mmCIF file of C-alpha atoms and ligand atoms in Angstrom:
data_model
loop_
_atom_site.group_PDB
_atom_site.id
_atom_site.type_symbol
_atom_site.label_atom_id
_atom_site.label_comp_id
_atom_site.label_asym_id
_atom_site.label_seq_id
_atom_site.Cartn_x
_atom_site.Cartn_y
_atom_site.Cartn_z
ATOM 1 C CA MET A 162 -77.091 -92.808 -278.937
ATOM 2 C CA LYS A 163 -73.955 -92.005 -280.857
ATOM 3 C CA LYS A 164 -74.040 -95.414 -282.546
ATOM 4 C CA VAL A 165 -77.612 -94.829 -283.600
ATOM 5 C CA SER A 166 -76.756 -91.458 -285.103
ATOM 6 C CA ALA A 167 -73.705 -92.869 -286.888
ATOM 7 C CA LEU A 168 -75.845 -95.664 -288.310
ATOM 8 C CA LEU A 169 -78.401 -93.113 -289.418
ATOM 9 C CA ALA A 170 -75.657 -91.177 -291.183
ATOM 10 C CA VAL A 171 -74.697 -94.247 -293.191
ATOM 11 C CA LEU A 172 -78.320 -95.043 -294.005
ATOM 12 C CA MET A 173 -78.857 -91.492 -295.194
ATOM 13 C CA PHE A 174 -75.734 -91.735 -297.295
ATOM 14 C CA LEU A 175 -76.997 -94.921 -298.953
ATOM 15 C CA LEU A 176 -80.398 -93.329 -299.459
ATOM 16 C CA MET A 177 -78.746 -90.347 -301.082
ATOM 17 C CA LEU A 178 -76.915 -92.620 -303.485
ATOM 18 C CA THR A 179 -80.106 -94.423 -304.441
ATOM 19 C CA SER A 180 -81.978 -91.191 -305.021
ATOM 20 C CA CYS A 181 -79.397 -89.714 -307.405
ATOM 21 C CA GLY A 182 -78.183 -91.298 -310.618
ATOM 22 C CA VAL A 183 -81.071 -93.456 -311.832
ATOM 23 C CA GLN A 184 -78.976 -95.235 -314.452
ATOM 24 C CA LYS A 185 -76.310 -96.839 -312.305
ATOM 25 C CA GLU A 186 -78.418 -97.069 -309.185
ATOM 26 C CA ASP A 187 -77.645 -100.626 -308.168
ATOM 27 C CA GLU A 188 -74.023 -100.484 -309.104
ATOM 28 C CA SER A 189 -73.404 -97.308 -307.116
ATOM 29 C CA VAL A 190 -75.098 -98.728 -304.020
ATOM 30 C CA HIS A 191 -72.962 -101.824 -304.160
ATOM 31 C CA ASN A 192 -69.860 -99.803 -304.782
ATOM 32 C CA ALA A 193 -70.649 -97.266 -302.073
ATOM 33 C CA VAL A 194 -67.499 -96.787 -300.067
ATOM 34 C CA VAL A 195 -67.837 -95.814 -296.438
ATOM 35 C CA VAL A 196 -64.845 -94.404 -294.600
ATOM 36 C CA GLY A 197 -64.868 -94.359 -290.795
ATOM 37 C CA PHE A 198 -62.868 -91.355 -289.625
ATOM 38 C CA SER A 199 -61.836 -90.759 -286.026
ATOM 39 C CA GLN A 200 -60.646 -87.180 -285.635
ATOM 40 C CA LEU A 201 -58.814 -86.500 -282.384
ATOM 41 C CA GLY A 202 -60.300 -83.121 -281.497
ATOM 42 C CA ALA A 203 -60.687 -79.470 -282.440
ATOM 43 C CA GLU A 204 -57.757 -78.012 -280.518
ATOM 44 C CA SER A 205 -56.295 -75.705 -283.175
ATOM 45 C CA SER A 206 -56.920 -73.988 -286.495
ATOM 46 C CA TRP A 207 -54.765 -76.704 -288.018
ATOM 47 C CA ARG A 208 -57.158 -79.377 -286.780
ATOM 48 C CA ILE A 209 -60.236 -77.532 -287.988
ATOM 49 C CA ALA A 210 -58.707 -77.097 -291.454
ATOM 50 C CA ASN A 211 -57.745 -80.776 -291.432
ATOM 51 C CA THR A 212 -61.305 -81.877 -290.621
ATOM 52 C CA ALA A 213 -62.628 -79.670 -293.416
ATOM 53 C CA SER A 214 -60.076 -81.149 -295.829
ATOM 54 C CA MET A 215 -61.237 -84.683 -294.992
ATOM 55 C CA GLU A 216 -64.907 -83.771 -295.422
ATOM 56 C CA GLU A 217 -64.348 -81.995 -298.735
ATOM 57 C CA ALA A 218 -62.152 -84.770 -300.123
ATOM 58 C CA ALA A 219 -64.637 -87.511 -299.168
ATOM 59 C CA LYS A 220 -67.430 -85.568 -300.824
ATOM 60 C CA ALA A 221 -65.391 -84.975 -303.981
ATOM 61 C CA ALA A 222 -64.516 -88.683 -304.135
ATOM 62 C CA GLY A 223 -68.147 -89.693 -303.626
ATOM 63 C CA PHE A 224 -67.362 -91.636 -300.445
ATOM 64 C CA GLY A 225 -69.511 -91.703 -297.333
ATOM 65 C CA LEU A 226 -67.694 -90.348 -294.289
ATOM 66 C CA MET A 227 -68.660 -91.489 -290.805
ATOM 67 C CA MET A 228 -66.811 -89.043 -288.615
ATOM 68 C CA GLU A 229 -66.436 -89.058 -284.848
ATOM 69 C CA ASN A 230 -64.613 -86.312 -282.987
ATOM 70 C CA ALA A 231 -62.858 -87.542 -279.835
ATOM 71 C CA ASN A 232 -62.382 -84.222 -278.042
ATOM 72 C CA GLN A 233 -58.773 -85.042 -277.145
ATOM 73 C CA LYS A 234 -59.634 -88.376 -275.494
ATOM 74 C CA GLN A 235 -57.868 -91.554 -276.558
ATOM 75 C CA GLU A 236 -60.684 -93.730 -275.103
ATOM 76 C CA LYS A 237 -63.161 -91.959 -277.353
ATOM 77 C CA GLN A 238 -61.004 -92.693 -280.387
ATOM 78 C CA ILE A 239 -60.847 -96.356 -279.397
ATOM 79 C CA ASP A 240 -64.661 -96.414 -279.020
ATOM 80 C CA ALA A 241 -65.065 -94.788 -282.437
ATOM 81 C CA ILE A 242 -62.772 -97.329 -284.094
ATOM 82 C CA ARG A 243 -64.743 -100.156 -282.441
ATOM 83 C CA SER A 244 -68.004 -98.734 -283.776
ATOM 84 C CA PHE A 245 -66.507 -98.487 -287.289
ATOM 85 C CA ILE A 246 -65.539 -102.154 -287.028
ATOM 86 C CA ALA A 247 -69.078 -103.046 -285.909
ATOM 87 C CA TYR A 248 -70.532 -101.198 -288.925
ATOM 88 C CA GLN A 249 -68.034 -102.885 -291.219
ATOM 89 C CA VAL A 250 -66.888 -99.694 -292.864
ATOM 90 C CA ASP A 251 -64.612 -100.174 -295.868
ATOM 91 C CA VAL A 252 -61.614 -98.311 -294.487
ATOM 92 C CA ILE A 253 -60.779 -96.787 -291.103
ATOM 93 C CA VAL A 254 -58.852 -93.519 -291.029
ATOM 94 C CA PHE A 255 -57.675 -92.006 -287.791
ATOM 95 C CA SER A 256 -55.397 -89.402 -286.343
ATOM 96 C CA PRO A 257 -53.950 -90.920 -283.148
ATOM 97 C CA ILE A 258 -53.795 -88.388 -280.328
ATOM 98 C CA VAL A 259 -50.763 -90.121 -278.783
ATOM 99 C CA GLU A 260 -48.432 -92.779 -280.141
ATOM 100 C CA ASN A 261 -48.995 -95.652 -277.689
ATOM 101 C CA GLY A 262 -51.921 -97.851 -276.741
ATOM 102 C CA TRP A 263 -53.464 -98.790 -280.087
ATOM 103 C CA ASP A 264 -52.389 -102.403 -280.587
ATOM 104 C CA ASN A 265 -55.529 -104.064 -279.187
ATOM 105 C CA VAL A 266 -58.090 -102.108 -281.140
ATOM 106 C CA LEU A 267 -56.021 -102.230 -284.334
ATOM 107 C CA ASN A 268 -55.759 -106.001 -283.974
ATOM 108 C CA GLU A 269 -59.552 -106.076 -283.846
ATOM 109 C CA ALA A 270 -59.695 -104.096 -287.095
ATOM 110 C CA LYS A 271 -57.142 -106.417 -288.647
ATOM 111 C CA LYS A 272 -59.166 -109.493 -287.652
ATOM 112 C CA ALA A 273 -62.252 -107.894 -289.186
ATOM 113 C CA GLY A 274 -60.274 -107.375 -292.407
ATOM 114 C CA ILE A 275 -60.684 -103.586 -292.363
ATOM 115 C CA PRO A 276 -57.628 -101.657 -293.545
ATOM 116 C CA VAL A 277 -56.471 -98.748 -291.373
ATOM 117 C CA ILE A 278 -54.885 -95.544 -292.649
ATOM 118 C CA LEU A 279 -53.101 -93.328 -290.130
ATOM 119 C CA MET A 280 -53.661 -89.698 -290.993
ATOM 120 C CA ASP A 281 -51.522 -86.866 -289.553
ATOM 121 C CA ARG A 282 -49.980 -88.692 -286.554
ATOM 122 C CA MET A 283 -48.098 -91.976 -286.138
ATOM 123 C CA ILE A 284 -48.355 -94.839 -283.654
ATOM 124 C CA GLU A 285 -45.620 -96.705 -281.827
ATOM 125 C CA THR A 286 -45.992 -100.447 -282.327
ATOM 126 C CA ASN A 287 -43.923 -103.555 -282.904
ATOM 127 C CA ASP A 288 -46.407 -104.730 -285.516
ATOM 128 C CA GLU A 289 -46.257 -102.597 -288.650
ATOM 129 C CA THR A 290 -49.035 -104.685 -290.232
ATOM 130 C CA LEU A 291 -51.556 -103.014 -287.896
ATOM 131 C CA TYR A 292 -51.802 -100.103 -290.314
ATOM 132 C CA THR A 293 -51.800 -100.100 -294.082
ATOM 133 C CA SER A 294 -50.474 -96.640 -294.665
ATOM 134 C CA TYR A 295 -49.500 -93.325 -293.046
ATOM 135 C CA VAL A 296 -50.245 -89.927 -294.604
ATOM 136 C CA GLY A 297 -48.808 -86.974 -292.746
ATOM 137 C CA ALA A 298 -45.928 -84.615 -292.195
ATOM 138 C CA ASP A 299 -42.330 -85.461 -291.481
ATOM 139 C CA PHE A 300 -42.322 -83.799 -288.056
ATOM 140 C CA TYR A 301 -38.644 -84.527 -287.467
ATOM 141 C CA ALA A 302 -37.791 -82.545 -290.610
ATOM 142 C CA GLU A 303 -40.021 -79.719 -289.352
ATOM 143 C CA GLY A 304 -38.139 -79.597 -286.042
ATOM 144 C CA LYS A 305 -34.840 -79.536 -287.924
ATOM 145 C CA ARG A 306 -36.062 -76.644 -290.062
ATOM 146 C CA ALA A 307 -36.856 -74.689 -286.900
ATOM 147 C CA GLY A 308 -33.337 -75.374 -285.545
ATOM 148 C CA GLU A 309 -31.657 -74.493 -288.828
ATOM 149 C CA TYR A 310 -33.511 -71.194 -288.906
ATOM 150 C CA LEU A 311 -32.313 -70.404 -285.382
ATOM 151 C CA ILE A 312 -28.675 -71.033 -286.313
ATOM 152 C CA ARG A 313 -29.005 -68.776 -289.326
ATOM 153 C CA LYS A 314 -30.634 -66.063 -287.228
ATOM 154 C CA ALA A 315 -28.012 -66.299 -284.470
ATOM 155 C CA ASN A 316 -25.278 -65.992 -287.100
ATOM 156 C CA ALA A 317 -26.946 -62.955 -288.678
ATOM 157 C CA MET A 318 -27.361 -61.306 -285.262
ATOM 158 C CA GLY A 319 -23.832 -62.226 -284.171
ATOM 159 C CA ALA A 320 -25.402 -63.684 -281.006
ATOM 160 C CA GLU A 321 -22.972 -65.160 -278.511
ATOM 161 C CA HIS A 322 -25.507 -66.950 -276.406
ATOM 162 C CA MET A 323 -29.271 -67.525 -276.526
ATOM 163 C CA ASN A 324 -31.659 -68.859 -273.906
ATOM 164 C CA ILE A 325 -34.516 -70.798 -275.451
ATOM 165 C CA CYS A 326 -37.943 -71.652 -274.037
ATOM 166 C CA GLU A 327 -39.794 -74.451 -275.767
ATOM 167 C CA ILE A 328 -43.582 -74.723 -275.684
ATOM 168 C CA CYS A 329 -44.525 -78.297 -276.443
ATOM 169 C CA GLY A 330 -47.575 -79.844 -278.067
ATOM 170 C CA THR A 331 -49.610 -82.710 -276.576
ATOM 171 C CA ALA A 332 -47.303 -84.977 -274.568
ATOM 172 C CA ASP A 333 -46.397 -88.237 -276.341
ATOM 173 C CA SER A 334 -47.916 -87.211 -279.663
ATOM 174 C CA THR A 335 -45.809 -87.629 -282.812
ATOM 175 C CA PRO A 336 -45.550 -83.915 -283.652
ATOM 176 C CA MET A 337 -44.518 -83.117 -280.071
ATOM 177 C CA ARG A 338 -41.871 -85.810 -279.950
ATOM 178 C CA ASP A 339 -40.416 -85.273 -283.393
ATOM 179 C CA ARG A 340 -40.536 -81.482 -283.510
ATOM 180 C CA GLN A 341 -38.564 -81.547 -280.276
ATOM 181 C CA ARG A 342 -36.114 -84.207 -281.450
ATOM 182 C CA GLY A 343 -35.441 -82.556 -284.817
ATOM 183 C CA PHE A 344 -34.875 -79.146 -283.216
ATOM 184 C CA MET A 345 -32.594 -80.524 -280.499
ATOM 185 C CA ASP A 346 -30.549 -82.595 -282.931
ATOM 186 C CA VAL A 347 -29.698 -79.437 -284.870
ATOM 187 C CA ILE A 348 -28.818 -77.129 -281.962
ATOM 188 C CA ARG A 349 -27.518 -79.586 -279.356
ATOM 189 C CA ASP A 350 -23.838 -79.343 -280.205
ATOM 190 C CA ASP A 351 -23.812 -75.572 -280.645
ATOM 191 C CA PRO A 352 -22.626 -74.009 -277.349
ATOM 192 C CA ARG A 353 -24.457 -70.760 -278.097
ATOM 193 C CA PHE A 354 -27.830 -72.352 -277.303
ATOM 194 C CA THR A 355 -29.390 -73.402 -273.999
ATOM 195 C CA VAL A 356 -32.951 -74.636 -273.674
ATOM 196 C CA ILE A 357 -33.747 -73.230 -270.246
ATOM 197 C CA GLU A 358 -37.241 -74.713 -270.073
ATOM 198 C CA SER A 359 -39.668 -76.934 -271.989
ATOM 199 C CA VAL A 360 -43.309 -76.576 -270.975
ATOM 200 C CA ASP A 361 -46.450 -78.403 -272.056
ATOM 201 C CA GLY A 362 -48.943 -76.266 -273.969
ATOM 202 C CA ASP A 363 -51.051 -79.148 -275.365
ATOM 203 C CA PHE A 364 -51.313 -77.378 -278.777
ATOM 204 C CA LEU A 365 -53.882 -74.957 -277.285
ATOM 205 C CA ARG A 366 -53.883 -71.184 -277.637
ATOM 206 C CA SER A 367 -55.163 -70.730 -274.078
ATOM 207 C CA LYS A 368 -52.337 -72.899 -272.751
ATOM 208 C CA GLY A 369 -49.843 -70.941 -274.862
ATOM 209 C CA GLU A 370 -50.957 -67.840 -272.963
ATOM 210 C CA GLU A 371 -50.571 -69.612 -269.626
ATOM 211 C CA CYS A 372 -47.104 -70.850 -270.567
ATOM 212 C CA ALA A 373 -46.006 -67.349 -271.578
ATOM 213 C CA VAL A 374 -47.177 -65.899 -268.260
ATOM 214 C CA GLN A 375 -45.414 -68.667 -266.358
ATOM 215 C CA LEU A 376 -42.148 -68.249 -268.280
ATOM 216 C CA LEU A 377 -42.086 -64.457 -268.144
ATOM 217 C CA ASP A 378 -42.837 -64.495 -264.415
ATOM 218 C CA LYS A 379 -40.097 -67.012 -263.791
ATOM 219 C CA TYR A 380 -37.299 -65.660 -265.979
ATOM 220 C CA GLY A 381 -38.273 -62.129 -266.957
ATOM 221 C CA GLU A 382 -38.211 -61.006 -270.567
ATOM 222 C CA ASP A 383 -34.475 -60.219 -270.548
ATOM 223 C CA GLU A 384 -33.501 -63.799 -269.778
ATOM 224 C CA ILE A 385 -35.523 -65.254 -272.660
ATOM 225 C CA ASP A 386 -34.032 -64.802 -276.127
ATOM 226 C CA VAL A 387 -36.042 -67.321 -278.129
ATOM 227 C CA ILE A 388 -39.426 -69.010 -277.857
ATOM 228 C CA TYR A 389 -39.918 -72.130 -279.966
ATOM 229 C CA SER A 390 -43.553 -73.264 -280.086
ATOM 230 C CA HIS A 391 -44.655 -76.604 -281.519
ATOM 231 C CA ASN A 392 -47.687 -74.955 -283.141
ATOM 232 C CA ASP A 393 -49.124 -71.605 -284.189
ATOM 233 C CA SER A 394 -52.114 -71.662 -281.857
ATOM 234 C CA MET A 395 -49.854 -71.729 -278.784
ATOM 235 C CA MET A 396 -47.576 -69.109 -280.340
ATOM 236 C CA LEU A 397 -50.519 -66.783 -280.979
ATOM 237 C CA GLY A 398 -51.364 -67.123 -277.270
ATOM 238 C CA VAL A 399 -47.747 -66.223 -276.434
ATOM 239 C CA LEU A 400 -47.950 -63.234 -278.764
ATOM 240 C CA ASP A 401 -51.036 -61.884 -276.970
ATOM 241 C CA ILE A 402 -49.200 -61.988 -273.635
ATOM 242 C CA LEU A 403 -45.975 -60.442 -274.979
ATOM 243 C CA GLU A 404 -47.916 -57.543 -276.444
ATOM 244 C CA LYS A 405 -49.851 -57.049 -273.216
ATOM 245 C CA ARG A 406 -46.551 -56.800 -271.361
ATOM 246 C CA ASN A 407 -45.034 -54.439 -273.916
ATOM 247 C CA VAL A 408 -42.390 -56.912 -274.987
ATOM 248 C CA ASN A 409 -41.541 -56.393 -278.655
ATOM 249 C CA PRO A 410 -42.254 -59.766 -280.292
ATOM 250 C CA GLY A 411 -39.901 -60.768 -283.090
ATOM 251 C CA LYS A 412 -37.299 -58.285 -281.828
ATOM 252 C CA ASP A 413 -36.853 -58.521 -278.060
ATOM 253 C CA ILE A 414 -37.615 -62.231 -278.280
ATOM 254 C CA ILE A 415 -37.168 -64.348 -281.421
ATOM 255 C CA LEU A 416 -40.318 -66.375 -282.129
ATOM 256 C CA ILE A 417 -40.275 -69.655 -284.053
ATOM 257 C CA THR A 418 -43.458 -71.638 -284.660
ATOM 258 C CA VAL A 419 -44.871 -74.501 -286.722
ATOM 259 C CA ASP A 420 -48.046 -74.922 -288.855
ATOM 260 C CA GLY A 421 -48.562 -71.924 -291.139
ATOM 261 C CA GLU A 422 -52.097 -70.822 -290.346
ATOM 262 C CA LYS A 423 -53.096 -67.427 -291.749
ATOM 263 C CA GLU A 424 -52.943 -65.523 -288.466
ATOM 264 C CA ALA A 425 -49.370 -66.679 -287.838
ATOM 265 C CA VAL A 426 -48.209 -65.939 -291.380
ATOM 266 C CA ASP A 427 -49.766 -62.472 -291.098
ATOM 267 C CA ALA A 428 -47.863 -61.961 -287.822
ATOM 268 C CA LEU A 429 -44.673 -63.012 -289.629
ATOM 269 C CA LYS A 430 -45.370 -60.433 -292.351
ATOM 270 C CA ALA A 431 -45.939 -57.821 -289.632
ATOM 271 C CA GLY A 432 -42.522 -58.650 -288.134
ATOM 272 C CA LYS A 433 -43.946 -60.117 -284.935
ATOM 273 C CA ILE A 434 -42.981 -63.736 -285.609
ATOM 274 C CA ASN A 435 -39.601 -64.634 -287.124
ATOM 275 C CA CYS A 436 -40.115 -68.097 -288.568
ATOM 276 C CA VAL A 437 -43.142 -70.215 -289.456
ATOM 277 C CA VAL A 438 -42.316 -73.813 -290.333
ATOM 278 C CA GLN A 439 -45.016 -75.169 -292.624
ATOM 279 C CA CYS A 440 -47.208 -78.168 -291.875
ATOM 280 C CA THR A 441 -50.139 -78.648 -294.196
ATOM 281 C CA PRO A 442 -53.513 -79.775 -292.803
ATOM 282 C CA LYS A 443 -54.766 -80.510 -296.327
ATOM 283 C CA LEU A 444 -54.323 -84.257 -296.269
ATOM 284 C CA GLY A 445 -57.830 -85.263 -297.360
ATOM 285 C CA ASP A 446 -57.199 -85.773 -301.083
ATOM 286 C CA ALA A 447 -54.129 -87.938 -300.468
ATOM 287 C CA VAL A 448 -56.115 -90.072 -297.993
ATOM 288 C CA MET A 449 -59.080 -90.550 -300.348
ATOM 289 C CA GLU A 450 -56.733 -91.472 -303.175
ATOM 290 C CA LEU A 451 -55.358 -94.268 -300.989
ATOM 291 C CA VAL A 452 -58.898 -95.392 -300.143
ATOM 292 C CA ARG A 453 -59.730 -95.515 -303.846
ATOM 293 C CA LYS A 454 -56.632 -97.604 -304.578
ATOM 294 C CA LEU A 455 -57.385 -99.969 -301.690
ATOM 295 C CA LYS A 456 -60.906 -100.532 -303.004
ATOM 296 C CA LYS A 457 -59.527 -101.291 -306.459
ATOM 297 C CA GLY A 458 -57.089 -103.760 -304.946
ATOM 298 C CA GLU A 459 -54.062 -101.735 -305.998
ATOM 299 C CA SER A 460 -50.953 -101.624 -303.852
ATOM 300 C CA ILE A 461 -50.372 -98.423 -301.887
ATOM 301 C CA THR A 462 -47.335 -96.691 -300.438
ATOM 302 C CA LYS A 463 -46.706 -97.197 -296.736
ATOM 303 C CA ILE A 464 -45.667 -93.605 -296.002
ATOM 304 C CA THR A 465 -46.690 -90.368 -297.751
ATOM 305 C CA HIS A 466 -45.187 -87.054 -296.601
ATOM 306 C CA PRO A 467 -46.451 -83.836 -298.184
ATOM 307 C CA GLU A 468 -43.798 -81.404 -299.413
ATOM 308 C CA GLU A 469 -43.197 -78.612 -296.941
ATOM 309 C CA SER A 470 -40.785 -75.780 -296.225
ATOM 310 C CA ALA A 471 -40.589 -72.724 -293.950
ATOM 311 C CA PHE A 472 -41.348 -69.001 -294.174
ATOM 312 C CA THR A 473 -38.835 -66.769 -292.402
ATOM 313 C CA ASP A 474 -37.868 -63.139 -291.949
ATOM 314 C CA PHE A 475 -35.003 -63.763 -294.396
ATOM 315 C CA ASP A 476 -37.536 -64.307 -297.210
ATOM 316 C CA ASP A 477 -39.305 -61.871 -299.476
ATOM 317 C CA LEU A 478 -42.579 -61.894 -297.570
ATOM 318 C CA GLN A 479 -44.377 -59.946 -300.305
ATOM 319 C CA ASP A 480 -44.129 -62.981 -302.553
ATOM 320 C CA PRO A 481 -47.653 -64.346 -303.194
ATOM 321 C CA SER A 482 -46.505 -67.865 -302.308
ATOM 322 C CA VAL A 483 -46.119 -66.704 -298.677
ATOM 323 C CA GLU A 484 -49.621 -67.560 -297.578
ATOM 324 C CA GLY A 485 -51.290 -69.178 -294.586
ATOM 325 C CA PHE A 486 -54.136 -71.679 -294.583
HETATM 326 O O1 LIG B 1119 -49.363 -78.911 -285.635
HETATM 327 C C1 LIG B 1119 -51.293 -78.717 -284.295
HETATM 328 C C2 LIG B 1119 -52.437 -79.639 -284.101
HETATM 329 O O2 LIG B 1119 -50.830 -83.131 -285.499
HETATM 330 C C3 LIG B 1119 -49.761 -81.768 -287.098
HETATM 331 O O3 LIG B 1119 -51.852 -80.922 -284.201
HETATM 332 C C4 LIG B 1119 -50.803 -81.875 -286.079
HETATM 333 C C5 LIG B 1119 -50.696 -80.839 -284.982
HETATM 334 C C6 LIG B 1119 -50.636 -79.389 -285.435
HETATM 335 O O4 LIG B 1119 -53.182 -79.396 -283.029
HETATM 336 O O5 LIG B 1119 -51.674 -77.394 -284.552
#
């Protein structure tokens, strides 16, 4: 059923091209570029903004976009990639939910001569030729930024010791692994910091709430000095629980999060979150630019990281550049 509807989408796209632009009709049909895009899910505001960015960029570029949403299931992503191969799309773009387990399907794409662009997340493989390019954040640098903020905050507060709880994103995904690694590499050798617990929140707001309940019940608010969340959605869930329990967020417990969605940046401005490390979901234009270059036979860069920084309670938060997506 899904294959039929995806095929229909491509047919409609071709039909659309033939019905507009009388002059270059034939040329545009032959040049019609179809991008097969496997999105991993709709788990967070980041993801929803990312999907929108891909759709808008494809439209602006005049490319057809066959999109499948995998609802957090790796098998569904593999199925989607196989269907893109069967339809002989021009380029496959996908955001791998986890790092491992892609070699077989990517070998199939390679054999079919279809280039693959990894968008947002990375894969772990011994064969770097299985993907043409990666466009996405440097998650290790993001984790380091979170750790560097914490050191600065501890210095400013004159803190002697801080207990940290970490709420992790989807297990074995690139942002989970690297946001943890970057953070730990910065704080590991500083005796003031102890990570008392790392829990899995799967990047979901509802799970962020559950994690907060679990942690507060186990340790009590006085034992927890810092919560580091791998994304804003989970942190917003934490915030709801802290407020329900009359814990003063941003003061009784220091809150550090990653992404930069509007609701989190507003909470930072309101003094409820202390640090928001930025991670832009707006990757669509960079991806479509690579697709365009691939179609023209130009060489493309293997890795593209967008420029990012962090918003913190040390900054002038009235500055118009302090804005969420
Ligand atoms: O931080 C999170 C989303 O892979 C960068 O996935 C992305 C992460 C993002 O669900 O909110």
